[in-house]
Coordinates of C-alpha atoms and ligand atoms in Angstrom, one line a residue:
M47 CA 33.7 7.2 47.4
A48 CA 36.0 7.0 44.7
K49 CA 33.5 5.1 42.4
L50 CA 30.5 8.0 43.5
N51 CA 32.8 11.2 43.1
F52 CA 33.5 9.5 39.4
L53 CA 29.5 9.7 38.8
T54 CA 29.0 13.3 40.5
S55 CA 32.1 14.8 38.1
S56 CA 30.8 12.8 35.2
S57 CA 26.5 13.3 34.6
S58 CA 28.2 17.1 35.9
L59 CA 30.4 17.3 32.4
L60 CA 26.7 16.0 30.9
Q61 CA 24.6 18.7 31.7
L62 CA 27.3 20.8 30.6
F63 CA 28.0 19.2 27.8
L64 CA 23.1 19.4 27.1
L65 CA 23.5 23.0 28.3
L66 CA 26.4 24.0 25.4
T67 CA 24.4 21.7 23.3
I68 CA 20.9 23.5 23.7
S69 CA 22.5 27.0 23.7
L70 CA 24.2 25.7 20.3
A71 CA 20.9 24.5 18.9
A72 CA 19.6 27.4 19.8
A73 CA 22.1 29.7 18.0
Q74 CA 21.9 28.1 14.7
G75 CA 18.3 27.8 14.5
T76 CA 16.2 24.7 14.2
P77 CA 15.4 23.3 10.3
T78 CA 11.2 23.0 10.8
P79 CA 10.9 19.5 9.8
P80 CA 9.3 18.5 6.7
Q81 CA 5.7 18.8 6.3
Q82 CA 3.8 15.9 6.6
K83 CA 0.5 16.0 4.8
L84 CA -3.1 13.5 4.2
S85 CA -4.2 12.1 1.4
H86 CA -7.5 9.7 0.7
L87 CA -6.8 8.5 -2.7
R88 CA -10.5 6.6 -4.1
F89 CA -10.4 5.1 -7.0
F90 CA -11.6 1.8 -9.2
W91 CA -9.7 -0.7 -9.8
H92 CA -9.9 -3.8 -12.2
D93 CA -8.9 -7.4 -12.2
V94 CA -9.5 -8.5 -16.3
V95 CA -9.0 -12.1 -15.9
G96 CA -9.4 -13.7 -19.4
G97 CA -10.3 -13.1 -23.2
P98 CA -8.2 -10.7 -25.4
N99 CA -8.0 -8.5 -22.4
A100 CA -6.8 -10.1 -19.3
T101 CA -4.9 -7.9 -17.1
A102 CA -4.5 -11.3 -15.2
V103 CA -2.8 -13.9 -15.6
P104 CA -2.0 -17.1 -13.8
V105 CA 1.7 -18.3 -13.8
T106 CA 1.2 -20.8 -11.4
R107 CA -1.8 -23.9 -10.9
P108 CA -0.9 -26.0 -8.1
P109 CA -1.2 -29.7 -9.1
N110 CA -4.0 -30.4 -7.6
A111 CA -6.3 -28.4 -7.2
T112 CA -8.5 -27.2 -4.0
A113 CA -11.3 -25.6 -4.2
T114 CA -9.8 -22.3 -2.9
A115 CA -7.2 -22.4 -5.4
F116 CA -4.1 -22.3 -2.5
G117 CA -1.1 -22.0 -3.9
T118 CA -2.3 -20.4 -7.5
M119 CA -0.3 -16.7 -8.1
V120 CA -2.4 -14.2 -10.8
V121 CA 0.4 -11.7 -11.9
I122 CA -1.6 -8.2 -12.7
D123 CA -1.2 -4.8 -14.6
D124 CA -4.9 -3.8 -13.9
A125 CA -6.0 -0.7 -14.5
M126 CA -7.0 1.4 -11.8
T127 CA -9.7 4.3 -12.9
E128 CA -11.9 7.1 -11.5
G129 CA -14.5 5.9 -12.2
P130 CA -16.0 2.0 -11.7
E131 CA -16.8 1.9 -15.0
I132 CA -13.5 0.8 -17.2
T133 CA -13.6 3.5 -19.5
S134 CA -13.9 6.4 -17.1
K135 CA -9.9 8.1 -16.6
L136 CA -7.3 6.2 -15.7
V137 CA -5.4 7.1 -12.8
G138 CA -2.6 4.7 -12.8
R139 CA -1.9 0.6 -13.4
A140 CA -1.7 -1.5 -10.1
Q141 CA 1.2 -4.5 -10.9
G142 CA 2.2 -7.3 -9.1
F143 CA 0.7 -10.4 -7.9
Y144 CA -1.8 -11.5 -6.4
L145 CA -1.5 -15.3 -4.2
L146 CA -4.3 -17.8 -3.0
A147 CA -2.5 -18.1 0.6
S148 CA -5.3 -19.4 2.2
Q149 CA -5.8 -23.1 2.2
T150 CA -9.5 -23.0 4.1
E151 CA -11.5 -19.1 2.3
A152 CA -10.4 -17.2 0.1
A153 CA -7.5 -15.4 1.2
L154 CA -5.1 -13.2 -1.6
L155 CA -1.6 -12.3 -0.3
M156 CA -1.5 -8.9 -1.9
S157 CA 1.8 -7.3 -3.2
M158 CA 1.6 -4.6 -5.6
N159 CA 2.8 -1.0 -6.4
L160 CA -0.5 1.0 -7.8
A161 CA 1.6 3.4 -10.2
F162 CA -0.4 7.0 -11.1
T163 CA -0.3 8.4 -14.0
D164 CA -2.6 11.2 -13.6
G165 CA -1.6 14.8 -12.7
K166 CA 1.3 15.7 -10.3
R167 CA 1.9 12.2 -9.2
N168 CA 1.9 11.0 -12.7
G169 CA 5.2 8.8 -12.0
S170 CA 4.6 8.2 -8.1
T171 CA 3.9 5.1 -6.5
L172 CA 2.6 3.4 -3.5
A173 CA 3.4 0.3 -2.3
V174 CA 0.6 -2.2 -1.1
L175 CA 1.3 -5.4 0.8
G176 CA -1.5 -7.4 2.5
R177 CA -4.4 -9.9 2.9
N178 CA -7.3 -9.7 1.2
P179 CA -10.4 -12.6 2.1
V180 CA -12.2 -11.1 -1.3
F181 CA -15.6 -11.9 0.3
D182 CA -15.0 -10.1 2.9
K183 CA -17.7 -6.7 2.7
V184 CA -15.0 -4.8 3.8
R185 CA -10.5 -5.9 3.4
E186 CA -7.8 -3.9 4.9
M187 CA -4.2 -4.4 3.9
A188 CA -1.3 -2.1 4.4
V189 CA 0.5 0.6 2.4
V190 CA 4.2 0.1 3.5
G191 CA 5.7 3.1 1.6
G192 CA 5.6 5.2 -1.6
T193 CA 8.3 7.5 -4.2
G194 CA 8.2 10.6 -6.0
V195 CA 5.2 12.6 -4.5
F196 CA 4.0 10.2 -2.2
R197 CA 8.1 9.2 -0.3
L198 CA 8.3 8.1 3.2
A199 CA 4.1 6.9 2.4
R200 CA 2.3 4.3 5.8
G201 CA -1.0 3.9 5.6
Y202 CA -3.6 1.6 4.7
A203 CA -6.5 1.2 2.0
Q204 CA -10.2 -0.1 2.3
L205 CA -11.1 -2.4 -0.5
K206 CA -15.4 -3.3 -1.2
T207 CA -15.9 -5.2 -4.1
Y208 CA -18.2 -3.0 -6.7
S209 CA -18.9 -6.1 -8.7
L210 CA -18.1 -9.3 -10.0
D211 CA -19.1 -11.2 -13.1
A212 CA -19.7 -14.5 -11.5
T213 CA -18.8 -15.8 -15.1
S214 CA -15.8 -14.5 -16.5
R215 CA -14.5 -14.1 -12.9
N216 CA -13.8 -10.5 -13.7
A217 CA -14.1 -8.4 -10.9
V218 CA -13.9 -4.7 -10.0
V219 CA -12.9 -3.8 -5.7
E220 CA -13.8 0.5 -5.3
Y221 CA -10.5 1.1 -3.4
N222 CA -10.4 4.3 -1.1
V223 CA -6.4 4.4 0.3
Y224 CA -5.7 6.2 3.6
V225 CA -1.8 7.9 3.7
T226 CA 0.4 10.3 5.8
Y227 CA 3.5 11.2 3.7
Y228 CA 6.2 14.0 3.0
Ligands
LIG533 C1 -11.2 -4.9 -25.4 O1 -10.2 -3.8 -25.5 C2 -10.7 -3.6 -26.8 C3 -10.6 -2.1 -27.2 O2 -10.1 -1.0 -26.0 C4 -12.0 -2.8 -27.0 O3 -12.3 -2.6 -28.3 C5 -12.9 -4.4 -26.6 O4 -13.8 -4.5 -26.5 C6 -11.7 -4.9 -25.8 N1 -13.0 -6.6 -25.9 C7 -13.4 -6.8 -24.8 C8 -13.8 -8.5 -24.6 O5 -13.4 -6.4 -24.0
LIG534 C1 -2.4 -35.2 -6.2 O1 -2.9 -36.0 -6.6 C2 -3.1 -37.4 -6.5 C3 -3.9 -38.2 -7.0 O2 -5.0 -38.1 -5.9 C4 -1.6 -38.4 -6.1 O3 -1.3 -39.5 -6.3 C5 -1.0 -37.2 -5.8 O4 0.1 -37.1 -4.9 C6 -1.1 -35.2 -5.8 N1 -0.4 -34.4 -5.6 C7 0.3 -33.9 -4.5 C8 0.8 -32.4 -4.6 O5 -0.7 -33.4 -3.4
LIG535 C1 3.2 10.7 -17.0 O1 4.3 11.1 -17.4 C2 5.7 10.0 -18.6 C3 6.7 10.6 -18.3 O2 6.8 11.5 -18.2 C4 4.0 11.4 -20.3 O3 4.3 10.5 -21.1 C5 3.6 11.6 -19.8 O4 2.3 11.8 -20.5 C6 3.1 12.0 -18.7 N1 0.2 11.6 -18.6 C7 -0.3 13.0 -18.0 C8 -1.2 12.0 -18.2 O5 0.7 13.9 -17.1

């Protein structure tokens, strides 16, 4: 009986407290939360693996190379341009690495910052982390965060190979990135 009484009185105390808090908040005016924005970014990513202007450099080579080059890591500073030609307007650089992370297929672990250099997003970045089975028609990777105008970003990137040079292995990949941020 005593226990029940205690419960009843503590729950009415709680109700009183909640009422007070609510009326206080109403009196002060609750701050409006920041508006969430949604953007679709489209650009072309240029992986130049050889020659004098290489922007992708292998830094590890497994001792016994398999067909999937499992264990190879490539550090990149790849140009991102508005159009598919490397001479088209530069919007930023994709800096990070990809790792051949599958023993059975050509699948990468990619970890990179998209460092934008154009317009209002100059100096802002998006952090991308994901799995990229390079011969799939469309691949999807996660946007796990951002800085500058892209603070608190979340989203995803869809990749489509635009061209792959069989000799040089240079690749141009179309990126469509969908992000929400504040
Ligand atoms: C390397 O870049 C320079 C300067 O942009 C350019 O003139 C040259 O043609 C490029 N070379 C190759 C092999 O792409
Ligand atoms: C690589 O291959 C050689 C020759 O077949 C073998 O002796 C060696 O143990 C292999 N190394 C690894 C890390 O598998
Ligand atoms: C981007 O910002 C850097 C550093 O503030 C500046 O040097 C550069 O001119 C800017 N680029 C553009 C295209 O605004």
